[in-house]
Amino acid sequence: MPLVHLSDMLKHASHHHYAVGAFGVVSLDFLEGVLQAAEACRSPVVLNLIESHFAYYDFATMMPAVLSAASKVSVPVAVNFDHGSSLERAEAAIRAGCNSVMVDTSALRFSDNLWQTREIVAMAHSYEVTVEGELGYVPGLEGLSAEHHPSDLTYTSALEAAGFVERTGVDCLAVSIGTIHGRMKGIPKLDYARLAKLRDSTLIPLVIHGGSGLSDDQYRKLVANGAAKINFFTALTDAAERSIKEYFSSNRKYGYPQVVAGVRNAVRAETLRCLQICGAGGRAAEVLAQCRPWKATSNSEGF
Ligand SMILES: [Zn+2]
């Protein structure tokens, strides 16, 4: 307890018109901060292990800590391998204990994205693992500024999305409706009508990447128009950075452990804010009662 199938968790969110927060975890202080926040507001939560971050921590060392921490909380948790680079890496992540995978094939042509996603679905579903596909392109890199865009945003087409979902069998779909990864310059213009159309045409839970930096009103409109999972990382890393800066500008009485504790508290506060805006607070008991529990196993060979 209490890992649950992400597909079940997201169906519950979709059905009850709220969104689950998925939070990028890069260290133990992030892991503890996110889980403490979910406990505090009785919310289901997703821990995101983002492959591009594996340059900064050892995934094989982190996964046992993630699974151990998740097993100790009383709210439902899912562990997602996010923005994977290949089917092989996704399979290794599943063996290490992730119960959801997202392999990022969204920059490919439609037909190539569809073909590769089908193969990932076949592999992951053989383990009963949830698969998130992505159609359209959300530019940028998690935790960096907007000028790091590899290319322009491509909006998701509702017509293409319906066929993509039907032909791939993905459990949830990341869509591009105006958000970007990282820190955005200016005010993001979000296409809520497109999001609602995507919800009605695909009939599966929709995911928003690049969730940091929006206004409370924008989050509420995303949820009202069909977002069932919103990914956050930049908001957490900015909160961590502010906490470190404040610590060093105000006093240097203590040492590194106090800095780490400050980061954990900052991540907890920001996660709590995000979960509450998404409407996920107080939903833990219902999700636990209605979602299939996941049996965790871990073998980190391959990473
Ligand atoms: Zn993303």
XYZ file of C-alpha atoms and ligand atoms in Angstrom:
304
model
C 0.000 0.000 0.000
C -0.780 2.295 -1.440
C 0.504 2.247 -5.015
C -2.463 2.132 -7.372
C -2.877 1.775 -11.138
C -2.517 5.228 -12.680
C -5.151 4.465 -15.312
C -7.709 3.904 -12.522
C -6.601 7.026 -10.640
C -6.994 9.182 -13.762
C -10.390 7.712 -14.635
C -11.554 8.703 -11.158
C -10.199 12.230 -11.654
C -11.824 12.529 -15.080
C -15.148 11.241 -13.844
C -15.196 13.591 -10.841
C -13.847 16.667 -12.653
C -10.569 17.246 -10.878
C -6.917 16.722 -11.893
C -4.145 14.731 -10.262
C -0.799 16.524 -9.882
C 2.306 14.735 -11.215
C 5.497 16.087 -9.677
C 9.052 15.705 -10.951
C 11.257 14.197 -8.243
C 15.028 14.752 -8.344
C 16.146 14.086 -4.771
C 15.006 12.789 -1.397
C 13.955 16.268 -0.266
C 11.677 16.587 -3.327
C 10.308 13.074 -2.740
C 9.520 13.769 0.924
C 8.113 17.231 0.244
C 5.714 15.975 -2.448
C 4.473 13.014 -0.378
C 4.069 15.105 2.777
C 1.927 17.578 0.830
C -0.277 14.802 -0.579
C -0.723 13.394 2.935
C -1.515 16.830 4.340
C -4.410 17.444 1.938
C -5.448 13.771 1.505
C -4.783 13.819 -2.227
C -3.785 11.141 -4.735
C -0.428 11.974 -6.281
C 1.904 10.951 -9.107
C 5.686 10.879 -8.708
C 7.395 11.644 -12.029
C 10.866 10.235 -12.720
C 11.955 12.236 -15.768
C 14.627 10.560 -17.885
C 16.457 13.799 -18.749
C 17.071 14.248 -15.001
C 18.930 10.937 -14.692
C 22.080 12.904 -15.509
C 21.731 14.480 -12.041
C 20.857 11.475 -9.860
C 21.160 7.701 -10.077
C 17.788 6.251 -11.062
C 18.657 2.748 -9.831
C 19.477 4.152 -6.387
C 16.452 6.456 -6.330
C 13.765 3.896 -7.231
C 13.971 1.792 -4.041
C 13.659 5.039 -2.041
C 10.645 6.119 -4.128
C 8.903 2.761 -3.637
C 9.727 2.662 0.058
C 8.457 6.217 0.642
C 5.287 5.541 -1.389
C 4.562 2.401 0.636
C 4.688 4.381 3.890
C 2.103 7.053 3.083
C -1.644 6.550 3.424
C -2.676 8.321 0.189
C -2.694 6.644 -3.244
C 0.482 7.050 -5.295
C 1.505 6.166 -8.866
C 5.094 6.203 -10.149
C 5.517 7.397 -13.719
C 8.589 7.183 -15.962
C 8.300 10.500 -17.796
C 9.672 11.571 -21.197
C 11.439 8.250 -21.776
C 13.705 8.066 -24.795
C 12.956 4.510 -25.975
C 10.881 1.375 -25.489
C 13.915 -0.367 -23.960
C 14.363 2.349 -21.322
C 10.636 2.238 -20.546
C 10.785 -1.528 -20.026
C 13.801 -1.143 -17.720
C 11.889 1.555 -15.780
C 8.922 -0.811 -15.398
C 11.229 -3.543 -14.090
C 12.637 -0.983 -11.637
C 9.138 -0.380 -10.285
C 7.417 2.345 -12.360
C 3.755 1.492 -12.915
C 3.225 4.041 -15.659
C 5.355 5.069 -18.648
C 5.453 7.934 -21.101
C 7.894 7.589 -24.005
C 8.209 10.912 -25.766
C 7.600 10.303 -29.465
C 5.632 13.528 -29.925
C 8.277 15.223 -32.108
C 7.933 12.437 -34.716
C 5.614 12.508 -37.727
C 2.058 11.365 -36.906
C 2.493 7.918 -38.488
C 5.834 7.268 -36.742
C 4.472 8.473 -33.400
C 1.475 6.169 -33.838
C 3.577 3.154 -34.814
C 6.059 3.545 -31.950
C 3.343 4.262 -29.392
C 1.537 1.049 -30.402
C 4.688 -0.946 -29.676
C 5.129 0.758 -26.294
C 1.497 0.043 -25.403
C 1.890 -3.654 -26.320
C 5.018 -3.934 -24.171
C 3.708 -1.962 -21.165
C 0.258 -3.552 -21.136
C 1.919 -6.982 -20.907
C 3.018 -5.756 -17.433
C -0.411 -4.103 -16.800
C 1.405 -0.761 -16.755
C -0.405 2.461 -17.740
C 0.774 4.225 -20.911
C 0.613 7.954 -21.588
C 0.893 8.920 -25.260
C 1.513 12.428 -26.551
C 0.139 14.026 -29.674
C 1.047 17.553 -30.672
C 4.218 19.080 -29.336
C 4.785 20.841 -25.992
C 8.168 22.573 -26.396
C 10.777 23.399 -23.793
C 12.701 21.547 -21.107
C 11.572 20.985 -17.523
C 13.059 23.505 -15.115
C 14.660 25.735 -17.752
C 13.709 29.058 -19.282
C 11.524 29.441 -22.329
C 14.386 30.248 -24.677
C 15.470 26.598 -24.535
C 12.677 25.505 -26.885
C 13.975 22.943 -29.377
C 11.158 23.957 -31.781
C 7.749 25.609 -31.978
C 4.604 24.479 -30.236
C 2.302 22.255 -32.317
C -1.325 22.162 -31.191
C -3.047 18.775 -30.939
C -5.754 18.165 -33.531
C -8.975 16.710 -32.091
C -9.616 14.695 -35.244
C -6.152 13.146 -35.224
C -6.310 12.520 -31.470
C -9.442 10.360 -31.687
C -7.820 8.088 -34.289
C -4.509 8.057 -32.407
C -6.173 6.897 -29.181
C -8.250 4.247 -30.940
C -5.319 2.842 -32.919
C -2.687 2.901 -30.160
C -4.719 1.889 -27.110
C -3.021 4.489 -24.846
C -4.613 4.920 -21.411
C -4.192 8.698 -21.263
C -3.007 11.347 -23.702
C -0.772 14.375 -23.267
C -2.067 17.177 -25.459
C -0.662 20.478 -26.609
C -3.037 23.394 -26.114
C -0.639 26.273 -25.367
C 1.500 25.315 -22.361
C 5.273 24.887 -22.549
C 7.842 23.121 -20.366
C 9.968 25.359 -18.171
C 9.590 29.070 -17.488
C 7.411 30.905 -19.947
C 7.943 34.491 -21.000
C 4.754 36.550 -21.047
C 1.231 35.287 -20.440
C 0.453 31.862 -21.891
C -2.591 31.739 -24.191
C -4.393 28.483 -23.604
C -6.891 26.988 -26.048
C -9.593 25.705 -23.685
C -12.081 25.046 -26.490
C -9.550 22.733 -28.126
C -9.012 20.939 -24.811
C -12.760 20.368 -24.358
C -13.018 19.096 -27.929
C -10.113 16.710 -27.299
C -11.821 15.432 -24.141
C -15.059 14.797 -26.044
C -13.372 13.157 -29.030
C -10.908 10.874 -27.224
C -12.963 9.895 -24.146
C -9.773 9.131 -22.166
C -8.066 11.200 -19.426
C -6.008 14.093 -20.825
C -2.652 15.262 -19.512
C -1.158 18.747 -19.497
C 2.637 19.056 -19.553
C 4.310 22.335 -18.758
C 1.890 23.044 -15.903
C 4.109 25.494 -14.011
C 3.664 29.245 -14.156
C -0.054 29.505 -14.911
C -2.544 31.547 -12.903
C -4.998 29.877 -10.522
C -7.788 30.775 -12.903
C -5.969 29.112 -15.805
C -5.521 25.886 -13.784
C -9.203 25.848 -12.906
C -10.179 26.312 -16.555
C -7.823 23.497 -17.615
C -9.488 21.171 -15.123
C -12.987 22.323 -16.096
C -12.229 21.575 -19.752
C -10.857 18.070 -19.311
C -7.332 17.981 -17.814
C -7.113 14.884 -15.557
C -3.362 15.100 -14.841
C -1.159 18.185 -14.743
C 2.626 17.816 -14.662
C 4.639 20.170 -12.454
C 8.377 20.500 -12.070
C 9.529 24.061 -12.734
C 7.279 25.423 -9.959
C 8.970 23.062 -7.486
C 12.504 23.802 -8.617
C 11.824 27.555 -8.455
C 10.458 27.168 -4.904
C 13.568 25.169 -3.948
C 15.830 27.832 -5.433
C 14.041 30.640 -3.576
C 14.409 28.731 -0.316
C 18.171 28.280 -0.818
C 18.651 31.949 -1.758
C 16.650 33.107 1.274
C 18.641 30.865 3.554
C 21.989 32.224 2.412
C 20.843 35.840 2.333
C 19.324 35.717 5.836
C 21.760 33.664 7.915
C 24.557 31.156 7.702
C 24.247 29.870 11.216
C 23.558 26.297 10.160
C 24.840 23.974 7.466
C 23.762 21.857 4.499
C 21.195 19.637 6.332
C 19.204 22.772 7.211
C 19.344 23.909 3.571
C 17.991 20.494 2.491
C 15.204 20.690 5.076
C 14.331 24.163 3.764
C 14.067 22.776 0.231
C 11.803 19.950 1.408
C 9.510 22.434 3.159
C 9.415 24.710 0.103
C 8.589 21.759 -2.187
C 5.885 20.638 0.243
C 4.257 24.087 0.303
C 4.309 24.455 -3.494
C 3.000 20.906 -4.048
C 0.176 21.544 -1.589
C -0.788 24.684 -3.505
C -0.795 22.806 -6.830
C -2.829 19.861 -5.502
C -5.447 22.150 -4.031
C -5.791 24.232 -7.213
C -6.308 20.985 -9.162
C -9.166 20.034 -6.852
C -7.418 16.808 -5.785
C -7.425 17.529 -2.031
C -9.649 15.183 -0.018
C -9.947 12.587 -2.803
C -7.515 10.002 -1.405
C -10.047 7.728 0.324
C -12.324 7.505 -2.723
C -9.379 6.714 -4.999
C -8.099 4.026 -2.637
C -11.534 2.458 -2.452
C -12.139 2.499 -6.206
C -8.715 1.852 -7.810
C -6.856 -1.431 -8.169
C -3.834 -1.671 -5.860
C -0.480 -2.160 -7.570
C 1.953 -4.805 -6.394
C 5.367 -3.163 -6.337
C 8.435 -5.082 -7.512
C 11.857 -3.596 -8.157
C 14.819 -4.668 -10.238
C 16.920 -1.731 -11.387
C 19.192 -3.646 -13.775
C 19.427 -1.823 -17.095
C 19.911 1.590 -15.502
Zn 6.603 17.029 -19.913
